[in-house]
mmCIF file of C-alpha atoms in Angstrom:
data_model
loop_
_atom_site.group_PDB
_atom_site.id
_atom_site.type_symbol
_atom_site.label_atom_id
_atom_site.label_comp_id
_atom_site.label_asym_id
_atom_site.label_seq_id
_atom_site.Cartn_x
_atom_site.Cartn_y
_atom_site.Cartn_z
ATOM 1 C CA MET A 26 106.584 15.972 -144.636
ATOM 2 C CA ALA A 27 107.128 16.005 -147.843
ATOM 3 C CA ASN A 28 111.047 14.384 -147.359
ATOM 4 C CA LYS A 29 110.061 11.109 -145.490
ATOM 5 C CA VAL A 30 106.504 10.487 -148.026
ATOM 6 C CA SER A 31 108.258 10.706 -151.050
ATOM 7 C CA TYR A 32 111.071 8.788 -149.220
ATOM 8 C CA LEU A 33 107.974 6.093 -148.345
ATOM 9 C CA GLY A 34 106.576 6.518 -151.822
ATOM 10 C CA ILE A 35 110.209 5.169 -153.548
ATOM 11 C CA MET A 36 110.269 2.761 -150.534
ATOM 12 C CA THR A 37 107.523 1.208 -150.840
ATOM 13 C CA ALA A 38 108.039 1.127 -154.841
ATOM 14 C CA LEU A 39 111.416 -0.086 -154.679
ATOM 15 C CA ALA A 40 109.663 -2.756 -152.187
ATOM 16 C CA CYS A 41 106.957 -4.251 -154.717
ATOM 17 C CA ILE A 42 109.665 -4.470 -157.665
ATOM 18 C CA MET A 43 111.660 -6.697 -155.379
ATOM 19 C CA SER A 44 108.575 -8.833 -155.058
ATOM 20 C CA TYR A 45 108.120 -8.077 -159.120
ATOM 21 C CA ILE A 46 111.216 -9.364 -159.508
ATOM 22 C CA GLU A 47 110.999 -12.313 -158.170
ATOM 23 C CA PHE A 48 106.932 -13.251 -159.838
ATOM 24 C CA LEU A 49 108.607 -13.151 -162.913
ATOM 25 C CA LEU A 50 111.866 -14.565 -161.798
ATOM 26 C CA PRO A 51 110.662 -17.715 -159.443
ATOM 27 C CA PHE A 52 113.702 -19.298 -157.349
ATOM 28 C CA SER A 53 110.924 -22.320 -156.442
ATOM 29 C CA VAL A 54 112.441 -25.486 -155.521
ATOM 30 C CA GLY A 55 109.316 -26.614 -155.386
ATOM 31 C CA ILE A 56 108.605 -26.407 -151.704
ATOM 32 C CA TYR A 57 105.197 -23.949 -150.585
ATOM 33 C CA GLY A 58 106.893 -21.253 -148.550
ATOM 34 C CA VAL A 59 110.607 -21.977 -150.151
ATOM 35 C CA LYS A 60 111.559 -19.000 -152.047
ATOM 36 C CA LEU A 61 114.442 -15.938 -151.464
ATOM 37 C CA GLY A 62 111.771 -13.427 -149.936
ATOM 38 C CA LEU A 63 113.881 -9.981 -152.017
ATOM 39 C CA ALA A 64 111.022 -7.609 -151.091
ATOM 40 C CA ASN A 65 112.101 -8.269 -147.424
ATOM 41 C CA LEU A 66 115.612 -6.801 -148.426
ATOM 42 C CA VAL A 67 114.040 -3.568 -148.039
ATOM 43 C CA ILE A 68 112.249 -3.785 -145.002
ATOM 44 C CA VAL A 69 115.240 -5.396 -143.189
ATOM 45 C CA SER A 70 117.629 -2.202 -145.053
ATOM 46 C CA MET A 71 115.008 0.609 -143.272
ATOM 47 C CA LEU A 72 114.564 -1.371 -140.138
ATOM 48 C CA TYR A 73 118.452 -0.240 -139.903
ATOM 49 C CA LEU A 74 118.666 3.439 -142.172
ATOM 50 C CA ALA A 75 114.983 4.287 -140.894
ATOM 51 C CA ASN A 76 113.025 3.245 -138.336
ATOM 52 C CA ALA A 77 110.898 0.094 -137.628
ATOM 53 C CA ARG A 78 107.722 2.537 -137.558
ATOM 54 C CA GLN A 79 108.381 3.126 -141.314
ATOM 55 C CA ALA A 80 109.472 -0.651 -142.407
ATOM 56 C CA LEU A 81 106.306 -1.642 -140.464
ATOM 57 C CA LEU A 82 104.208 1.124 -142.783
ATOM 58 C CA VAL A 83 106.275 0.263 -146.361
ATOM 59 C CA SER A 84 105.658 -2.883 -145.481
ATOM 60 C CA VAL A 85 101.987 -2.888 -144.751
ATOM 61 C CA VAL A 86 101.377 -0.954 -147.824
ATOM 62 C CA ARG A 87 103.361 -3.271 -150.093
ATOM 63 C CA VAL A 88 101.776 -6.326 -148.759
ATOM 64 C CA LEU A 89 98.398 -4.743 -149.431
ATOM 65 C CA LEU A 90 99.179 -3.747 -152.709
ATOM 66 C CA VAL A 91 101.128 -6.741 -154.619
ATOM 67 C CA SER A 92 98.484 -9.019 -153.297
ATOM 68 C CA LEU A 93 95.494 -6.552 -154.766
ATOM 69 C CA LEU A 94 97.790 -7.105 -157.729
ATOM 70 C CA PHE A 95 99.304 -10.222 -158.140
ATOM 71 C CA ALA A 96 97.421 -12.850 -155.665
ATOM 72 C CA ASN A 97 95.016 -13.806 -154.623
ATOM 73 C CA PHE A 98 92.917 -13.455 -150.019
ATOM 74 C CA ALA A 99 95.205 -16.562 -149.418
ATOM 75 C CA VAL A 100 98.527 -15.412 -150.039
ATOM 76 C CA PHE A 101 97.463 -12.235 -149.367
ATOM 77 C CA LEU A 102 96.961 -14.081 -145.346
ATOM 78 C CA TYR A 103 99.518 -15.917 -145.857
ATOM 79 C CA SER A 104 102.093 -12.245 -146.453
ATOM 80 C CA MET A 105 100.790 -10.198 -144.073
ATOM 81 C CA SER A 106 101.093 -13.106 -141.162
ATOM 82 C CA GLY A 107 104.789 -13.425 -141.866
ATOM 83 C CA ALA A 108 106.260 -9.705 -143.184
ATOM 84 C CA ALA A 109 103.545 -8.998 -139.644
ATOM 85 C CA VAL A 110 105.519 -11.119 -137.271
ATOM 86 C CA SER A 111 108.665 -11.723 -139.341
ATOM 87 C CA LEU A 112 108.986 -7.461 -138.391
ATOM 88 C CA LEU A 113 108.005 -7.469 -134.917
ATOM 89 C CA VAL A 114 111.073 -10.219 -134.251
ATOM 90 C CA MET A 115 113.099 -8.474 -135.862
ATOM 91 C CA THR A 116 112.423 -5.134 -133.734
ATOM 92 C CA VAL A 117 112.429 -7.090 -130.924
ATOM 93 C CA ALA A 118 115.917 -8.478 -131.879
ATOM 94 C CA LYS A 119 117.498 -5.194 -132.655
ATOM 95 C CA LYS A 120 116.737 -3.551 -130.105
ATOM 96 C CA LYS A 121 118.797 -5.929 -127.543
ATOM 97 C CA GLU A 122 121.278 -4.810 -129.039
ATOM 98 C CA CYS A 123 122.979 -7.903 -129.143
ATOM 99 C CA PHE A 124 122.972 -9.546 -132.355
ATOM 100 C CA SER A 125 123.971 -8.681 -135.373
ATOM 101 C CA ILE A 126 122.235 -7.759 -138.257
ATOM 102 C CA MET A 127 122.944 -11.651 -140.191
ATOM 103 C CA MET A 128 121.687 -12.814 -137.327
ATOM 104 C CA VAL A 129 118.529 -9.955 -136.801
ATOM 105 C CA SER A 130 117.349 -11.175 -140.400
ATOM 106 C CA ILE A 131 117.632 -15.288 -140.038
ATOM 107 C CA LEU A 132 115.704 -14.992 -136.629
ATOM 108 C CA GLY A 133 113.062 -12.168 -138.819
ATOM 109 C CA GLY A 134 113.569 -15.913 -141.686
ATOM 110 C CA ILE A 135 112.464 -17.835 -139.854
ATOM 111 C CA SER A 136 108.959 -16.538 -137.184
ATOM 112 C CA HIS A 137 108.997 -15.862 -140.968
ATOM 113 C CA ASN A 138 107.962 -18.761 -142.088
ATOM 114 C CA LEU A 139 106.844 -20.028 -138.707
ATOM 115 C CA ALA A 140 104.540 -17.378 -139.472
ATOM 116 C CA GLN A 141 103.218 -18.689 -142.400
ATOM 117 C CA LEU A 142 102.938 -22.049 -141.552
ATOM 118 C CA PHE A 143 100.285 -21.722 -138.125
ATOM 119 C CA VAL A 144 97.890 -19.488 -140.614
ATOM 120 C CA ALA A 145 98.233 -23.572 -142.451
ATOM 121 C CA TYR A 146 97.616 -24.872 -139.467
ATOM 122 C CA LEU A 147 94.399 -22.792 -139.141
ATOM 123 C CA LEU A 148 92.844 -23.039 -142.535
ATOM 124 C CA LEU A 149 93.243 -25.743 -143.269
ATOM 125 C CA GLU A 150 93.262 -27.503 -139.703
ATOM 126 C CA GLN A 151 95.445 -30.570 -140.307
ATOM 127 C CA LEU A 152 98.678 -31.541 -137.806
ATOM 128 C CA ILE A 153 100.638 -32.483 -140.818
ATOM 129 C CA VAL A 154 101.580 -29.121 -142.287
ATOM 130 C CA TRP A 155 103.801 -28.606 -139.133
ATOM 131 C CA ASN A 156 105.277 -31.956 -141.754
ATOM 132 C CA TYR A 157 106.821 -28.458 -143.556
ATOM 133 C CA PHE A 158 108.221 -27.112 -140.329
ATOM 134 C CA PRO A 159 111.905 -28.526 -140.932
ATOM 135 C CA VAL A 160 112.204 -27.853 -144.439
ATOM 136 C CA LEU A 161 110.807 -24.383 -143.412
ATOM 137 C CA LEU A 162 113.600 -23.385 -140.699
ATOM 138 C CA VAL A 163 116.461 -24.175 -143.041
ATOM 139 C CA SER A 164 115.274 -21.873 -145.516
ATOM 140 C CA GLY A 165 114.316 -19.007 -143.571
ATOM 141 C CA ILE A 166 118.242 -20.275 -141.921
ATOM 142 C CA ILE A 167 119.106 -19.573 -145.625
ATOM 143 C CA THR A 168 117.521 -17.195 -147.054
ATOM 144 C CA GLY A 169 117.286 -14.339 -144.435
ATOM 145 C CA GLY A 170 121.410 -15.116 -144.143
ATOM 146 C CA LEU A 171 121.634 -13.511 -147.202
ATOM 147 C CA ILE A 172 119.617 -11.357 -146.907
ATOM 148 C CA GLY A 173 121.168 -9.593 -143.369
ATOM 149 C CA TYR A 174 123.692 -10.429 -145.602
ATOM 150 C CA LEU A 175 123.227 -7.806 -147.627
ATOM 151 C CA THR A 176 121.220 -5.420 -145.825
ATOM 152 C CA ASP A 177 125.231 -5.505 -143.281
ATOM 153 C CA ARG A 178 126.188 -4.772 -147.096
ATOM 154 C CA ILE A 179 123.940 -1.670 -147.821
ATOM 155 C CA LYS A 180 124.620 -0.115 -144.645
ATOM 156 C CA ARG A 181 127.968 -0.222 -145.351
ATOM 157 C CA ALA A 182 127.858 1.306 -148.616
ATOM 158 C CA LEU A 183 126.041 3.942 -147.360
ATOM 159 C CA LYS A 184 127.659 5.138 -144.398
ATOM 160 C CA MET B 29 128.131 -12.722 -137.630
ATOM 161 C CA LYS B 30 130.290 -13.561 -133.392
ATOM 162 C CA LYS B 31 130.422 -17.367 -133.248
ATOM 163 C CA LYS B 32 128.426 -17.380 -130.276
ATOM 164 C CA GLU B 33 125.135 -17.235 -133.037
ATOM 165 C CA ILE B 34 127.605 -19.077 -135.379
ATOM 166 C CA ILE B 35 127.175 -21.520 -133.456
ATOM 167 C CA PHE B 36 123.268 -21.580 -132.372
ATOM 168 C CA VAL B 37 122.805 -21.253 -136.450
ATOM 169 C CA PHE B 38 124.595 -24.246 -136.826
ATOM 170 C CA ILE B 39 122.229 -25.975 -133.981
ATOM 171 C CA LEU B 40 119.190 -25.418 -135.165
ATOM 172 C CA LEU B 41 120.584 -26.153 -138.808
ATOM 173 C CA VAL B 42 121.657 -29.588 -137.945
ATOM 174 C CA SER B 43 118.696 -30.839 -136.098
ATOM 175 C CA ALA B 44 116.525 -29.790 -138.443
ATOM 176 C CA LEU B 45 118.521 -31.550 -141.347
ATOM 177 C CA GLY B 46 118.251 -33.998 -137.946
ATOM 178 C CA TRP B 47 114.543 -33.849 -138.434
ATOM 179 C CA LEU B 48 114.623 -33.950 -142.397
ATOM 180 C CA MET B 49 116.421 -37.200 -142.512
ATOM 181 C CA VAL B 50 113.942 -39.104 -140.354
ATOM 182 C CA GLN B 51 111.274 -38.471 -142.134
ATOM 183 C CA SER B 52 112.692 -39.250 -144.671
ATOM 184 C CA PHE B 53 114.779 -42.510 -144.095
ATOM 185 C CA ALA B 54 112.265 -44.270 -141.029
ATOM 186 C CA GLY B 55 108.754 -43.754 -143.158
ATOM 187 C CA LYS B 56 107.526 -47.110 -143.793
ATOM 188 C CA SER B 57 106.139 -47.331 -147.341
ATOM 189 C CA GLY B 58 102.000 -45.868 -147.169
ATOM 190 C CA GLU B 59 98.609 -48.297 -147.152
ATOM 191 C CA THR B 60 96.076 -45.786 -148.298
ATOM 192 C CA ALA B 61 95.648 -41.867 -148.915
ATOM 193 C CA ARG B 62 93.560 -39.953 -147.378
ATOM 194 C CA VAL B 63 92.516 -37.232 -149.852
ATOM 195 C CA ASP B 64 90.997 -34.220 -147.642
ATOM 196 C CA TYR B 65 88.880 -31.406 -150.165
ATOM 197 C CA ASP B 66 87.930 -28.047 -147.821
ATOM 198 C CA ASN B 67 88.594 -28.851 -144.790
ATOM 199 C CA ARG B 68 85.945 -32.473 -145.819
ATOM 200 C CA LEU B 69 87.593 -35.856 -146.474
ATOM 201 C CA TYR B 70 86.582 -36.661 -149.474
ATOM 202 C CA GLY B 71 87.788 -40.369 -149.268
ATOM 203 C CA THR B 72 90.812 -42.714 -148.995
ATOM 204 C CA TYR B 73 92.078 -44.578 -151.426
ATOM 205 C CA PRO B 74 93.903 -48.449 -151.401
ATOM 206 C CA LEU B 75 96.967 -47.606 -153.245
ATOM 207 C CA SER B 76 96.977 -50.768 -154.073
ATOM 208 C CA ARG B 77 94.934 -50.315 -156.895
ATOM 209 C CA GLU B 78 95.419 -48.154 -159.670
ATOM 210 C CA ARG B 79 93.190 -45.347 -160.662
ATOM 211 C CA ILE B 80 92.069 -41.392 -161.535
ATOM 212 C CA ILE B 81 91.290 -39.283 -158.782
ATOM 213 C CA LYS B 82 89.468 -36.848 -160.061
ATOM 214 C CA ILE B 83 88.416 -33.832 -157.581
ATOM 215 C CA GLY B 84 85.786 -30.832 -158.088
ATOM 216 C CA GLU B 85 87.133 -28.992 -160.546
ATOM 217 C CA SER B 86 90.203 -28.750 -160.186
ATOM 218 C CA ASN B 87 93.018 -31.523 -158.845
ATOM 219 C CA THR B 88 93.222 -34.994 -160.509
ATOM 220 C CA LEU B 89 95.203 -37.932 -158.903
ATOM 221 C CA GLU B 90 96.976 -40.361 -160.362
ATOM 222 C CA ILE B 91 97.450 -44.292 -158.054
ATOM 223 C CA THR B 92 99.882 -46.388 -158.829
ATOM 224 C CA GLU B 93 101.995 -49.487 -157.869
ATOM 225 C CA GLY B 94 101.796 -48.319 -154.581
ATOM 226 C CA LYS B 95 102.415 -44.901 -155.622
ATOM 227 C CA ILE B 96 99.791 -40.846 -155.178
ATOM 228 C CA ARG B 97 100.828 -38.413 -157.660
ATOM 229 C CA MET B 98 98.833 -34.957 -158.164
ATOM 230 C CA LYS B 99 98.484 -35.217 -162.306
ATOM 231 C CA GLU B 100 96.647 -31.761 -162.751
ATOM 232 C CA ALA B 101 95.838 -29.108 -160.814
ATOM 233 C CA THR B 102 94.688 -25.339 -162.110
ATOM 234 C CA CYS B 103 96.910 -23.952 -159.195
ATOM 235 C CA PRO B 104 99.236 -21.351 -160.902
ATOM 236 C CA ASP B 105 102.060 -22.321 -158.774
ATOM 237 C CA GLN B 106 101.480 -26.605 -159.813
ATOM 238 C CA ILE B 107 104.058 -26.655 -156.445
ATOM 239 C CA CYS B 108 101.424 -30.012 -155.271
ATOM 240 C CA ARG B 109 101.683 -31.348 -159.529
ATOM 241 C CA LYS B 110 105.624 -30.415 -159.099
ATOM 242 C CA GLN B 111 106.211 -32.372 -156.315
ATOM 243 C CA GLY B 112 105.896 -35.842 -158.224
ATOM 244 C CA TRP B 113 105.236 -39.380 -156.341
ATOM 245 C CA ILE B 114 105.250 -40.545 -153.500
ATOM 246 C CA LYS B 115 104.879 -43.791 -151.536
ATOM 247 C CA ARG B 116 105.952 -43.262 -147.602
ATOM 248 C CA LYS B 117 103.473 -43.258 -144.958
ATOM 249 C CA GLY B 118 102.940 -40.113 -143.354
ATOM 250 C CA GLU B 119 104.325 -37.635 -146.495
ATOM 251 C CA SER B 120 101.453 -35.917 -148.307
ATOM 252 C CA ILE B 121 100.877 -33.421 -151.451
ATOM 253 C CA ILE B 122 99.343 -30.216 -150.359
ATOM 254 C CA CYS B 123 97.183 -27.498 -152.818
ATOM 255 C CA LEU B 124 97.191 -24.197 -150.885
ATOM 256 C CA PRO B 125 94.597 -22.473 -153.363
ATOM 257 C CA ASN B 126 92.976 -24.631 -153.902
ATOM 258 C CA LYS B 127 92.608 -26.548 -150.898
ATOM 259 C CA VAL B 128 93.613 -30.774 -150.979
ATOM 260 C CA ILE B 129 95.355 -32.111 -148.731
ATOM 261 C CA VAL B 130 96.932 -35.845 -149.879
ATOM 262 C CA THR B 131 98.573 -37.425 -146.516
ATOM 263 C CA LEU B 132 99.574 -41.125 -146.559
ATOM 264 C CA GLU B 133 98.256 -43.346 -144.318
ATOM 265 C CA GLY B 134 99.585 -46.851 -142.927
ATOM 266 C CA THR B 135 97.730 -49.871 -141.449
ATOM 267 C CA GLU B 136 96.902 -50.141 -137.902
ATOM 268 C CA GLU B 137 98.991 -48.566 -135.220
ATOM 269 C CA GLU B 138 101.788 -51.013 -134.412
ATOM 270 C CA PHE B 139 102.977 -51.471 -130.778
ATOM 271 C CA ASP B 140 106.297 -53.069 -129.514
ATOM 272 C CA GLY B 141 104.263 -54.160 -126.543
ATOM 273 C CA VAL B 142 101.472 -53.029 -124.594
ATOM 274 C CA ILE B 143 101.366 -53.975 -120.669
ATOM 275 C CA ASN B 144 97.452 -53.607 -119.694
#
C-alpha cells in the first residue's frame, strides 16, 4: 500500500514537473492546442509500465493541480477533456493488442486534440472552430508519435 | 511501427495537409469582419474602412487595407495577437481566454447556377 502511494505520488509529481517545464519553455507555434504535452510522456509510460487505472489517477490529479496552479477554469475544462478522452482511447487501443506503442500514442494525441476542439465548440458555439481540425490532426499525429517513440525507448530501457 | 499503421498515419497526414491547402489557397478575400464577444454578436465591420475597434476592456482590433489583426489583448498566451493579419474569407482569429472570435465573411453566397 505505502509502496503504491509513494509510486503514484512520484509519478504525479513527475507529470506536474513536465507540465511546468513546458510552461517555462513553450514550443508554441502560435496555434491553439498545438503543444508537445510532455506530461503525457508520463501518462503513456504508466499505461504500459503500470496500468490504465493508475495512469488515469495520475492524469486527473495532475490536471487538477496544474490547472489550480497556472490556469483558469476554461483551461481546466480543455485539459481535463483532452486527458480523459485520450486516455480512454489509448486504453481501448492498447487492449486490442494489435497496435504498436507509437500508434496507440498517435491515436491518443489525435483524440486529445479532437476532444479539446469539441469543448471549444461547446464553449464558443461557433462552427468556425472546426477550421482548426486539420492543423490539430497533424499536430496530434506529430506530438503523439514523438511521445510514443519516447515511451517505447523508456520501456525498453527499464526492461 | 507496423507497415499498416504507417500507411494509415500517412493517409491521415496527406488528407489533413490537402484540407489545409484548400483552406489557405482557395479562399477569396473577405469583405466584412464579424466579431463575436462572449457568445454574442458584437458587430460586423467592413474591411475596406480603416479603423480601431475596442472590445470590452480586453481586446483591440485593427483594420487596414482589407485586412484585420488583433492589436492588443490581455490574455496570457497572446496567441491571437501573434497570429497577425488575416484577410481571406473563412479565416478567423480566436482569443479563447477572452471569448473573442473574429471571422471574415464574403459578400452574398455565389451560385454556379440556379434551377427552379
